[in-house]
């Protein structure tokens, strides 16, 4: 038991949450080592062997397991920077250890063990302390913390990391646990695809988002953020999120019975339908940086509270005179609120206004969230209520049949399927919340409770509740002297802009000189060190500026192609140096261009702050 004690001691020290679960399993003896044994190998090491019925599976070579691990690892490239290893299967740690020995300190290793009993067996009989204590290792074990893998990977993933990923499987595991391995690889593939879509979206909106944020800064003065309302929400009152799917035509008039007895929250595309039916809804949601202003052309919605994000389209924000409630911070705004001890909930808004509305409901503290008009499928050819059809890019290539809310197949679209999967993941990870699908049509959201809207209202809308009144009577987040400090902090952006301009100029000059001298073959070691130091100091200084996240977003379109090479290196040292410095030059030039274009927008915005 010496190995177990050593391993547990390390887990307790560096992975306390994992330790609690493992300790409980060991105390309850809720595990089995049937069919597992250790055999001594010919070179004096130990191999892990599994017996499953008449089948024997050797997870290591019975001759030379260390040599086998080295040969296995030889198939992968390790010279790149910021490598992410996604390894399926830990076994007795020999293969994972070989990977770690070859990786640099900036690497990350997602180690996923699909069999809890194998993990516990390895803890008992193999010294894993070096792996367990390695800060590069993120460890996930089935039936212990496997549900954390997907979210952890997604949150840490950046599209620039995708080219240097190493997805791999411990030899034998991909066949032994075929279904689990397919699921593991699907999570990686899906996360990569979503991140690349996010990259493309960010590039498309690279200018629009920071421009909107800067223009929207003055709304902070008379606004709130969602978690301020948590104590105002009774547990038995639902939020009804209204989307504009085709089925909304079926039950929109039923909503009148819920007025004053639920929080009726309208997505931006549903606003005009609710107004056309004279539904007295409480608030609206808008998140899109380029959303059409036409959704808000009706003057009746100008005073309705608006749940929003800092990058929401400024023209919509200006047209709306109601209270603004932020439910997510981004870039500069999130850091600003943290400075004044206000923290936004950590979550992903899901990519659509409807998924964002659900997150708004969660951050407010609602325990029952009702969805209507959330079809996520075509309704007799239409995509929206009112028999409206809107096309998207590559739509014909991205449709498929999915399970409908009534059990029959319905035709969905690739983006809707992403949103459906997102809803299902939230439902899975938030068991304390009940999501009720009262859409009465479209795709089934697994895990939701299916009801008609009439049933929801009869069952849950029984007491007076006026969310709009609660919002309008709530004091704004920042008032008096505190807001004055907030205003001073925002005005300091002007200084940040000037600092970024100055340091980007210095960095660009050093980068140009270094590349020229390297190509000319007249770069001395001392000069190289001096120029690299200037570039690094400029980078470090710029990244410390509070305004930097706005610049980083703004320049994404200009630097995407260059950044794709950032972690990839070759065997040519001079070329590696030139490539690295050229990336810096491109970034510095983009920053200078951004400062020139953003500065007049900031000056105008600060006059309103």
Coordinates of C-alpha atoms in Angstrom, one line a residue:
X1 CA 0.0 0.0 0.0
X2 CA 3.1 2.3 -0.1
X3 CA 2.2 3.5 -3.6
X4 CA -1.4 4.3 -2.6
X5 CA -0.3 6.4 0.4
X6 CA 2.3 8.3 -1.7
X7 CA -0.2 8.9 -4.5
X8 CA -3.0 10.0 -2.2
X9 CA -0.7 12.4 -0.4
X10 CA 0.1 14.1 -3.7
X11 CA -3.5 14.2 -4.8
X12 CA -4.6 15.7 -1.5
X13 CA -1.9 18.4 -1.9
X14 CA -2.3 19.4 -5.5
X15 CA -5.8 18.1 -6.5
X16 CA -7.9 18.5 -3.3
X17 CA -11.3 18.2 -5.1
X18 CA -10.3 14.9 -6.8
X19 CA -8.9 13.7 -3.4
X20 CA -12.3 14.1 -1.7
X21 CA -14.0 11.9 -4.3
X22 CA -11.3 9.3 -4.4
X23 CA -11.1 9.1 -0.6
X24 CA -14.9 8.5 -0.4
X25 CA -14.7 5.7 -3.0
X26 CA -11.9 4.0 -1.2
X27 CA -13.7 4.3 2.2
X28 CA -16.9 2.9 0.8
X29 CA -15.0 0.2 -1.1
X30 CA -17.2 0.9 -4.1
X31 CA -14.8 -0.4 -6.6
X32 CA -13.5 -3.7 -8.0
X33 CA -10.1 -5.0 -9.2
X34 CA -11.5 -8.2 -10.7
X35 CA -9.6 -9.2 -13.8
X36 CA -6.6 -6.9 -13.1
X37 CA -3.1 -8.1 -12.4
X38 CA 0.5 -7.0 -12.6
X39 CA 3.1 -9.0 -14.4
X40 CA 6.9 -8.5 -14.2
X41 CA 8.5 -7.8 -17.6
X42 CA 11.7 -9.2 -18.9
X43 CA 13.5 -5.9 -18.4
X44 CA 12.6 -5.8 -14.7
X45 CA 9.6 -3.4 -15.0
X46 CA 5.9 -4.1 -14.4
X47 CA 3.0 -4.4 -16.9
X48 CA -0.7 -4.0 -16.4
X49 CA -2.8 -6.9 -17.7
X50 CA -6.6 -7.1 -17.9
X51 CA -8.6 -10.3 -18.1
X52 CA -12.1 -9.9 -19.6
X53 CA -13.9 -13.2 -19.8
X54 CA -11.7 -15.3 -22.2
X55 CA -9.8 -12.3 -23.5
X56 CA -6.5 -11.1 -22.0
X57 CA -5.5 -7.5 -22.8
X58 CA -1.9 -6.4 -22.1
X59 CA -1.7 -2.6 -21.7
X60 CA 2.1 -2.8 -21.7
X61 CA 4.7 -4.8 -23.4
X62 CA 5.7 -7.8 -21.3
X63 CA 9.2 -7.5 -22.7
X64 CA 10.3 -3.9 -22.6
X65 CA 7.4 -1.5 -21.7
X66 CA 9.6 1.6 -21.4
X67 CA 11.1 1.0 -24.9
X68 CA 7.6 0.4 -26.2
X69 CA 6.4 3.7 -24.8
X70 CA 9.4 5.5 -26.4
X71 CA 8.6 4.0 -29.8
X72 CA 4.9 4.9 -29.4
X73 CA 5.8 8.6 -28.6
X74 CA 8.2 8.8 -31.6
X75 CA 5.2 9.1 -33.9
X76 CA 4.4 12.6 -32.6
X77 CA 6.1 16.0 -33.1
X78 CA 7.2 17.8 -30.0
X79 CA 9.2 20.8 -31.2
X80 CA 6.2 23.1 -31.4
X81 CA 5.3 25.6 -28.6
X82 CA 2.2 25.5 -26.5
X83 CA 1.4 21.9 -27.4
X84 CA -1.9 20.4 -26.1
X85 CA -1.9 16.7 -25.6
X86 CA -5.4 15.0 -25.4
X87 CA -4.7 11.5 -24.2
X88 CA -7.4 8.8 -23.9
X89 CA -6.3 6.3 -21.3
X90 CA -3.8 6.5 -18.4
X91 CA -3.2 2.8 -17.6
X92 CA -0.2 2.5 -15.2
X93 CA 1.2 5.9 -16.4
X94 CA 4.1 4.6 -18.5
X95 CA 2.9 6.2 -21.8
X96 CA 1.7 9.4 -20.2
X97 CA 5.1 9.7 -18.5
X98 CA 6.9 9.4 -21.8
X99 CA 4.8 12.2 -23.3
X100 CA 5.5 14.5 -20.3
X101 CA 9.3 13.9 -20.5
X102 CA 9.2 15.1 -24.1
X103 CA 7.0 18.1 -23.7
X104 CA 8.1 21.7 -22.8
X105 CA 6.8 23.5 -19.7
X106 CA 4.2 25.5 -21.7
X107 CA 2.4 22.3 -22.7
X108 CA -0.9 21.1 -21.4
X109 CA -1.9 17.4 -21.1
X110 CA -5.6 16.4 -20.8
X111 CA -5.3 12.9 -19.4
X112 CA -8.7 11.0 -19.6
X113 CA -9.1 7.6 -17.9
X114 CA -12.3 5.9 -19.0
X115 CA -12.2 3.2 -16.4
X116 CA -12.4 4.3 -12.7
X117 CA -11.3 0.9 -11.5
X118 CA -8.1 0.9 -13.6
X119 CA -7.3 4.4 -12.2
X120 CA -7.8 3.2 -8.6
X121 CA -5.8 0.0 -9.3
X122 CA -2.9 2.1 -10.6
X123 CA -3.1 4.3 -7.5
X124 CA -2.7 1.2 -5.3
X125 CA 0.2 -0.5 -7.2
X126 CA 2.1 2.1 -9.3
X127 CA 4.0 5.2 -8.3
X128 CA 2.2 8.0 -10.2
X129 CA 3.4 10.9 -8.0
X130 CA 5.4 12.5 -10.8
X131 CA 2.3 12.5 -13.1
X132 CA -0.1 13.6 -10.4
X133 CA 2.1 16.5 -9.2
X134 CA 2.8 17.7 -12.7
X135 CA 1.1 21.1 -13.2
X136 CA 0.8 20.5 -16.9
X137 CA -1.6 17.6 -16.3
X138 CA -5.4 18.0 -16.2
X139 CA -6.7 14.7 -15.0
X140 CA -10.2 13.4 -15.7
X141 CA -11.5 10.0 -14.6
X142 CA -14.8 8.4 -15.6
X143 CA -17.4 8.3 -12.7
X144 CA -15.3 10.8 -10.8
X145 CA -14.9 14.1 -12.7
X146 CA -15.4 13.1 -16.3
X147 CA -18.1 15.7 -16.8
X148 CA -15.6 18.5 -16.2
X149 CA -13.5 17.5 -19.2
X150 CA -15.6 19.1 -22.0
X151 CA -16.1 22.4 -20.2
X152 CA -12.5 22.7 -19.1
X153 CA -11.2 22.0 -22.5
X154 CA -13.7 24.4 -24.2
X155 CA -12.9 27.2 -21.8
X156 CA -9.1 26.9 -22.2
X157 CA -9.2 26.4 -26.0
X158 CA -8.0 29.1 -28.4
X159 CA -8.1 28.6 -32.1
X160 CA -4.3 29.3 -32.4
X161 CA -3.7 26.2 -30.3
X162 CA -5.5 23.8 -32.7
X163 CA -2.6 23.2 -35.1
X164 CA -0.4 22.0 -32.2
X165 CA -2.9 19.6 -30.6
X166 CA -1.9 16.0 -30.2
X167 CA -5.0 13.8 -29.8
X168 CA -3.9 10.3 -28.9
X169 CA -4.9 7.1 -27.2
X170 CA -3.0 4.8 -24.9
X171 CA -2.3 1.7 -27.0
X172 CA -5.2 -0.7 -26.7
X173 CA -7.7 1.8 -25.1
X174 CA -9.3 2.9 -28.4
X175 CA -10.4 -0.8 -29.0
X176 CA -11.0 -1.7 -25.4
X177 CA -13.3 1.3 -24.8
X178 CA -14.4 2.0 -28.4
X179 CA -17.6 3.8 -27.6
X180 CA -16.0 6.0 -24.9
X181 CA -13.1 6.8 -27.3
X182 CA -15.4 7.9 -30.1
X183 CA -17.2 10.2 -27.6
X184 CA -13.8 11.6 -26.4
X185 CA -12.7 12.4 -29.9
X186 CA -16.1 13.9 -30.7
X187 CA -15.8 16.3 -27.8
X188 CA -12.4 17.5 -29.2
X189 CA -13.7 17.8 -32.7
X190 CA -16.8 19.7 -31.7
X191 CA -14.8 22.1 -29.5
X192 CA -12.3 22.7 -32.3
X193 CA -15.1 23.4 -34.8
X194 CA -16.9 25.8 -32.5
X195 CA -13.7 27.6 -31.7
X196 CA -12.9 28.0 -35.4
X197 CA -16.5 29.3 -35.9
X198 CA -15.9 31.7 -33.1
X199 CA -12.6 32.8 -34.7
X200 CA -14.4 33.4 -38.0
X201 CA -17.1 35.4 -36.2
X202 CA -14.6 37.4 -34.3
X203 CA -12.7 38.2 -37.5
X204 CA -15.9 39.2 -39.2
X205 CA -16.9 41.4 -36.2
X206 CA -13.3 42.4 -35.3
X207 CA -14.0 46.1 -35.7
X208 CA -17.6 46.1 -34.8
X209 CA -17.3 44.6 -31.3
X210 CA -14.7 46.9 -29.8
X211 CA -16.3 49.9 -31.5
X212 CA -19.7 49.0 -29.9
X213 CA -18.0 48.5 -26.5
X214 CA -16.4 51.9 -26.6
X215 CA -19.6 53.6 -27.7
X216 CA -21.6 51.7 -25.0
X217 CA -19.4 52.7 -22.1
X218 CA -21.6 55.6 -21.1
X219 CA -24.5 53.2 -20.4
X220 CA -22.6 51.9 -17.4
X221 CA -23.7 54.9 -15.4
X222 CA -27.4 54.1 -15.3
X223 CA -27.3 50.3 -15.6
X224 CA -27.3 47.1 -13.5
X225 CA -25.8 43.6 -13.8
X226 CA -28.0 40.5 -13.6
X227 CA -26.8 39.0 -10.3
X228 CA -28.0 42.0 -8.4
X229 CA -31.5 40.7 -8.7
X230 CA -30.9 37.2 -7.3
X231 CA -32.6 38.0 -3.9
X232 CA -35.6 39.5 -5.7
X233 CA -36.6 36.3 -7.5
X234 CA -39.1 33.9 -5.7
X235 CA -38.2 30.2 -6.3
X236 CA -41.7 29.3 -7.6
X237 CA -42.0 32.0 -10.3
X238 CA -40.9 31.0 -13.8
X239 CA -39.1 33.0 -16.5
X240 CA -40.7 32.5 -19.9
X241 CA -38.2 33.1 -22.7
X242 CA -39.9 34.0 -26.0
X243 CA -38.1 33.2 -29.2
X244 CA -39.4 33.7 -32.8
X245 CA -39.5 30.1 -34.0
X246 CA -42.4 29.0 -36.4
X247 CA -44.4 27.5 -33.6
X248 CA -44.8 30.8 -31.8
X249 CA -47.8 31.5 -33.9
X250 CA -49.6 28.6 -32.1
X251 CA -49.4 29.9 -28.5
X252 CA -48.4 33.5 -28.5
X253 CA -51.8 34.7 -27.4
X254 CA -51.8 32.3 -24.5
X255 CA -49.0 34.5 -23.0
X256 CA -51.5 37.1 -22.0
X257 CA -52.6 34.9 -19.1
X258 CA -49.0 34.9 -17.8
X259 CA -48.7 38.7 -17.7
X260 CA -47.9 39.8 -14.1
X261 CA -47.4 36.2 -13.0
X262 CA -44.1 35.3 -14.7
X263 CA -41.1 37.1 -16.0
X264 CA -41.7 37.3 -19.8
X265 CA -38.4 37.9 -21.5
X266 CA -38.4 38.5 -25.3
X267 CA -35.5 37.8 -27.6
X268 CA -34.9 40.6 -30.0
X269 CA -36.4 38.8 -33.0
X270 CA -39.6 38.1 -31.0
X271 CA -40.2 41.7 -29.9
X272 CA -42.3 42.7 -33.0
X273 CA -44.5 39.6 -32.7
X274 CA -45.3 40.3 -29.0
X275 CA -46.1 43.9 -29.7
X276 CA -48.3 42.9 -32.6
X277 CA -50.3 40.7 -30.2
X278 CA -50.3 43.4 -27.5
X279 CA -48.4 41.1 -25.0
X280 CA -47.1 43.1 -22.0
X281 CA -43.7 41.6 -21.7
X282 CA -41.2 42.6 -19.0
X283 CA -37.8 42.9 -20.8
X284 CA -35.9 42.2 -24.0
X285 CA -32.6 40.6 -24.8
X286 CA -30.1 41.6 -27.5
X287 CA -26.5 40.5 -27.9
X288 CA -25.6 40.7 -31.5
X289 CA -23.0 43.3 -32.5
X290 CA -24.7 43.8 -35.9
X291 CA -28.4 43.1 -35.1
X292 CA -30.9 44.8 -37.3
X293 CA -32.4 47.9 -35.7
X294 CA -35.7 47.1 -37.4
X295 CA -36.5 44.7 -34.6
X296 CA -36.9 47.7 -32.3
X297 CA -38.5 50.2 -34.7
X298 CA -41.8 50.1 -32.7
X299 CA -41.8 53.1 -30.3
X300 CA -43.6 51.0 -27.7
X301 CA -40.4 49.1 -26.9
X302 CA -38.2 52.1 -26.4
X303 CA -38.7 52.2 -22.6
X304 CA -38.7 48.4 -22.0
X305 CA -35.6 47.2 -19.9
X306 CA -32.9 45.6 -22.1
X307 CA -30.7 42.7 -21.1
X308 CA -27.6 43.1 -23.1
X309 CA -23.8 42.6 -23.4
X310 CA -21.2 45.4 -23.8
X311 CA -20.7 44.5 -27.5
X312 CA -24.4 44.8 -28.4
X313 CA -25.1 47.0 -31.4
X314 CA -24.8 50.6 -30.3
X315 CA -27.6 51.9 -32.4
X316 CA -30.0 49.6 -30.6
X317 CA -28.7 50.6 -27.2
X318 CA -29.0 54.3 -28.1
X319 CA -32.6 53.9 -29.4
X320 CA -33.7 52.0 -26.2
X321 CA -34.2 54.4 -23.2
X322 CA -35.0 51.6 -20.7
X323 CA -32.8 50.3 -17.9
X324 CA -29.8 48.3 -19.3
X325 CA -28.9 45.1 -17.5
X326 CA -25.6 43.4 -18.3
X327 CA -25.5 39.7 -17.9
X328 CA -22.1 39.1 -19.3
X329 CA -18.9 41.1 -19.3
X330 CA -16.3 41.0 -22.1
X331 CA -12.9 42.4 -22.7
X332 CA -12.4 45.7 -20.9
X333 CA -15.8 45.9 -19.3
X334 CA -15.4 42.6 -17.3
X335 CA -12.0 43.8 -15.9
X336 CA -13.5 47.2 -15.1
X337 CA -16.3 45.6 -13.0
X338 CA -13.8 43.3 -11.3
X339 CA -11.8 46.4 -10.2
X340 CA -14.8 47.6 -8.3
X341 CA -15.6 44.1 -6.8
X342 CA -18.4 43.2 -9.2
X343 CA -18.0 39.8 -10.8
X344 CA -20.0 38.5 -13.7
X345 CA -21.0 34.8 -13.7
X346 CA -18.6 32.6 -15.7
X347 CA -20.5 31.1 -18.6
X348 CA -20.8 30.9 -22.3
X349 CA -23.8 32.7 -23.8
X350 CA -24.1 29.9 -26.4
X351 CA -24.0 31.8 -29.6
X352 CA -27.6 32.8 -30.0
X353 CA -29.9 35.3 -28.4
X354 CA -32.1 32.5 -27.1
X355 CA -29.2 30.7 -25.4
X356 CA -28.0 34.0 -24.0
X357 CA -31.5 34.7 -22.6
X358 CA -31.4 31.3 -20.8
X359 CA -28.1 32.3 -19.2
X360 CA -29.6 35.7 -18.2
X361 CA -32.4 33.7 -16.5
X362 CA -29.9 31.6 -14.7
X363 CA -27.8 34.5 -13.5
X364 CA -31.0 36.2 -12.2
X365 CA -31.6 33.1 -10.1
X366 CA -34.7 31.6 -11.7
X367 CA -35.2 27.9 -11.0
X368 CA -37.8 27.3 -13.7
X369 CA -37.0 28.4 -17.2
X370 CA -39.7 28.0 -19.9
X371 CA -38.9 28.1 -23.6
X372 CA -41.5 29.0 -26.3
X373 CA -40.8 29.6 -30.0
X374 CA -37.6 27.7 -29.6
X375 CA -38.2 25.3 -32.5
X376 CA -34.6 24.7 -33.6
X377 CA -36.2 23.2 -36.7
X378 CA -38.1 24.2 -39.8
X379 CA -41.8 24.6 -39.5
X380 CA -43.4 23.8 -42.9
X381 CA -40.4 25.4 -44.6
X382 CA -40.4 28.6 -42.4
X383 CA -37.6 29.5 -40.0
X384 CA -39.4 32.1 -38.0
X385 CA -42.9 33.0 -36.7
X386 CA -45.2 34.7 -39.2
X387 CA -44.3 32.2 -41.9
X388 CA -41.0 34.0 -42.4
X389 CA -38.0 32.3 -43.9
X390 CA -34.4 33.5 -43.5
X391 CA -31.5 32.0 -45.3
X392 CA -27.9 31.5 -43.9
X393 CA -24.6 30.7 -45.6
X394 CA -24.2 27.0 -46.6
X395 CA -27.7 26.2 -45.4
X396 CA -28.3 23.5 -47.9
X397 CA -25.2 21.6 -46.8
X398 CA -26.0 21.8 -43.2
X399 CA -29.5 20.4 -42.7
X400 CA -30.3 17.0 -41.1
X401 CA -33.2 15.2 -39.5
X402 CA -33.4 15.2 -35.7
X403 CA -35.9 13.9 -33.1
X404 CA -38.9 16.2 -32.8
X405 CA -40.7 17.2 -29.7
X406 CA -43.5 14.8 -30.6
X407 CA -41.1 11.9 -31.3
X408 CA -41.3 12.3 -35.1
X409 CA -38.3 13.4 -37.1
X410 CA -38.0 17.1 -38.1
X411 CA -35.5 18.9 -40.3
X412 CA -33.0 21.0 -38.5
X413 CA -30.0 23.1 -39.4
X414 CA -26.3 22.8 -38.3
X415 CA -26.4 26.0 -36.2
X416 CA -29.7 25.0 -34.6
X417 CA -28.2 21.7 -33.7
X418 CA -25.3 23.4 -32.0
X419 CA -27.8 25.5 -29.9
X420 CA -29.8 22.3 -29.1
X421 CA -26.6 20.6 -27.9
X422 CA -25.8 23.7 -25.8
X423 CA -29.2 23.7 -24.2
X424 CA -28.8 20.0 -23.4
X425 CA -25.4 20.5 -21.8
X426 CA -26.7 23.3 -19.6
X427 CA -29.6 21.1 -18.5
X428 CA -27.2 18.3 -17.7
X429 CA -24.8 20.4 -15.7
X430 CA -27.5 22.4 -13.8
X431 CA -29.7 19.7 -12.2
X432 CA -31.1 22.3 -9.8
X433 CA -32.8 24.1 -12.7
X434 CA -35.9 22.8 -14.5
X435 CA -36.0 23.8 -18.2
X436 CA -39.5 23.4 -19.6
X437 CA -39.9 23.2 -23.4
X438 CA -43.4 24.7 -24.1
X439 CA -42.5 25.4 -27.8
X440 CA -45.2 23.0 -29.0
X441 CA -43.2 22.1 -32.1
X442 CA -39.7 21.7 -33.5
X443 CA -36.7 19.7 -32.2
X444 CA -36.7 17.9 -28.9
X445 CA -34.3 19.3 -26.4
X446 CA -33.3 16.2 -24.4
X447 CA -33.5 16.7 -20.6
X448 CA -36.2 19.3 -20.8
X449 CA -39.7 18.9 -19.5
X450 CA -42.2 19.0 -22.3
X451 CA -45.4 20.8 -21.6
X452 CA -47.9 23.1 -23.4
X453 CA -47.8 26.7 -22.5
X454 CA -51.3 26.5 -21.2
X455 CA -50.2 23.7 -18.8
X456 CA -47.2 25.8 -17.7
X457 CA -49.4 28.9 -16.9
X458 CA -52.0 26.8 -15.1
X459 CA -49.4 25.0 -13.0
X460 CA -46.8 27.7 -12.2
X461 CA -48.2 31.2 -12.9
X462 CA -50.4 31.6 -9.8
X463 CA -49.0 34.6 -7.9
X464 CA -48.4 38.3 -8.7
X465 CA -44.9 39.0 -10.0
X466 CA -43.8 42.1 -11.8
X467 CA -40.2 41.8 -13.0
X468 CA -40.3 45.1 -14.9
X469 CA -41.2 47.0 -11.8
X470 CA -38.4 45.3 -9.8
X471 CA -35.9 46.3 -12.5
X472 CA -37.0 49.9 -12.7
X473 CA -37.0 50.3 -8.9
X474 CA -33.5 48.8 -8.4
X475 CA -30.8 51.3 -7.7
X476 CA -28.1 51.4 -10.4
X477 CA -24.9 49.5 -9.8
X478 CA -22.7 52.5 -9.5
X479 CA -23.8 55.8 -7.9
X480 CA -22.3 58.9 -6.3
X481 CA -18.6 58.8 -5.4
X482 CA -18.2 55.2 -6.6
X483 CA -19.4 56.1 -10.1
X484 CA -17.0 59.0 -10.1
X485 CA -14.2 56.6 -9.6
X486 CA -15.6 54.4 -12.4
X487 CA -15.7 57.4 -14.7
X488 CA -12.1 58.3 -13.9
X489 CA -11.0 54.7 -14.6
X490 CA -12.8 54.8 -18.0
X491 CA -11.3 58.1 -18.9
X492 CA -7.9 56.6 -18.2
X493 CA -8.4 54.7 -21.5
X494 CA -7.1 57.8 -23.3
X495 CA -3.7 57.4 -21.5
X496 CA -3.7 53.7 -22.4
X497 CA -4.3 54.4 -26.0
X498 CA -1.3 56.8 -26.0
X499 CA 0.9 54.2 -24.2
X500 CA 0.0 51.5 -26.7
X501 CA 0.8 53.8 -29.6
X502 CA 4.2 54.7 -28.2
X503 CA 5.3 51.2 -27.4
X504 CA 3.9 49.7 -30.6
X505 CA 6.1 52.2 -32.5
X506 CA 9.2 51.2 -30.5
X507 CA 8.5 47.5 -31.0
X508 CA 7.9 47.8 -34.7
X509 CA 11.2 49.6 -35.2
X510 CA 13.1 46.9 -33.3
X511 CA 11.3 44.1 -35.2
X512 CA 12.1 45.6 -38.6
X513 CA 15.8 46.1 -37.7
X514 CA 16.1 42.6 -36.4
X515 CA 14.6 41.0 -39.5
X516 CA 16.8 43.0 -41.8
X517 CA 20.0 42.2 -39.9
X518 CA 19.1 38.5 -39.7
X519 CA 18.4 38.3 -43.5
X520 CA 21.6 40.2 -44.1
X521 CA 23.7 37.9 -42.0
X522 CA 25.1 40.7 -39.9
X523 CA 23.3 40.2 -36.6
X524 CA 25.6 39.9 -33.6
X525 CA 24.4 38.0 -30.5
X526 CA 24.5 41.2 -28.4
X527 CA 22.4 43.1 -31.0
X528 CA 19.9 40.2 -31.3
X529 CA 19.5 40.1 -27.5
X530 CA 19.0 43.9 -27.3
X531 CA 16.4 44.0 -30.1
X532 CA 14.5 41.0 -28.8
X533 CA 14.4 42.6 -25.3
X534 CA 13.0 45.8 -26.8
X535 CA 10.3 43.8 -28.6
X536 CA 9.5 41.7 -25.5
X537 CA 9.3 44.8 -23.3
X538 CA 7.0 46.5 -25.7
X539 CA 4.7 43.4 -25.9
X540 CA 4.6 43.0 -22.1
X541 CA 3.9 46.7 -21.6
X542 CA 1.1 46.8 -24.2
X543 CA -0.6 43.7 -22.8
X544 CA -0.7 45.2 -19.3
X545 CA -2.7 48.2 -20.5
X546 CA -6.4 48.0 -19.5
X547 CA -7.4 49.0 -23.1
X548 CA -5.4 46.1 -24.6
X549 CA -8.3 43.6 -24.9
X550 CA -10.2 46.1 -27.1
X551 CA -7.2 46.4 -29.3
X552 CA -6.6 42.7 -29.4
X553 CA -10.2 42.2 -30.6
X554 CA -9.9 45.0 -33.2
X555 CA -6.8 43.7 -34.8
X556 CA -7.9 40.0 -35.0
X557 CA -8.7 40.2 -38.7
X558 CA -5.3 41.8 -39.5
X559 CA -3.2 39.3 -37.6
X560 CA -5.1 36.0 -37.9
X561 CA -2.9 34.6 -40.7
X562 CA 0.3 35.5 -38.9
X563 CA -0.9 34.1 -35.6
X564 CA -1.7 30.7 -37.2
X565 CA 2.1 30.2 -37.3
X566 CA 2.8 31.3 -33.8
X567 CA 3.3 27.9 -32.1
X568 CA 4.8 26.1 -35.1
X569 CA 8.6 25.9 -35.5
X570 CA 11.0 24.4 -38.0
X571 CA 14.6 23.1 -37.8
X572 CA 16.0 26.4 -39.2
X573 CA 16.9 28.6 -36.3
X574 CA 17.2 31.8 -38.4
X575 CA 13.9 31.2 -40.1
X576 CA 12.2 30.6 -36.8
X577 CA 13.6 33.9 -35.5
X578 CA 12.4 35.7 -38.6
X579 CA 9.0 34.1 -38.5
X580 CA 8.5 35.0 -34.8
X581 CA 9.7 38.6 -35.2
X582 CA 7.6 39.1 -38.3
X583 CA 4.5 38.1 -36.3
X584 CA 5.5 40.8 -33.8
X585 CA 5.9 43.3 -36.6
X586 CA 2.5 42.5 -38.1
X587 CA 0.9 42.9 -34.6
X588 CA 2.6 46.2 -33.9
X589 CA 1.5 47.6 -37.2
X590 CA -2.0 46.5 -36.6
X591 CA -2.0 48.1 -33.1
X592 CA -0.9 51.4 -34.6
X593 CA -3.6 51.3 -37.2
X594 CA -6.2 50.4 -34.5
X595 CA -5.1 53.3 -32.3
X596 CA -5.5 55.7 -35.2
X597 CA -9.0 54.5 -35.9
X598 CA -10.3 54.0 -32.4
X599 CA -9.0 57.2 -30.8
X600 CA -11.6 59.6 -32.2
X601 CA -14.4 57.1 -31.3
X602 CA -13.1 57.0 -27.7
X603 CA -12.8 60.8 -27.4
X604 CA -16.5 61.1 -28.5
X605 CA -17.6 58.4 -26.1
X606 CA -15.8 59.9 -23.1
X607 CA -17.8 63.1 -23.5
X608 CA -20.9 61.1 -22.6
X609 CA -19.4 59.1 -19.7

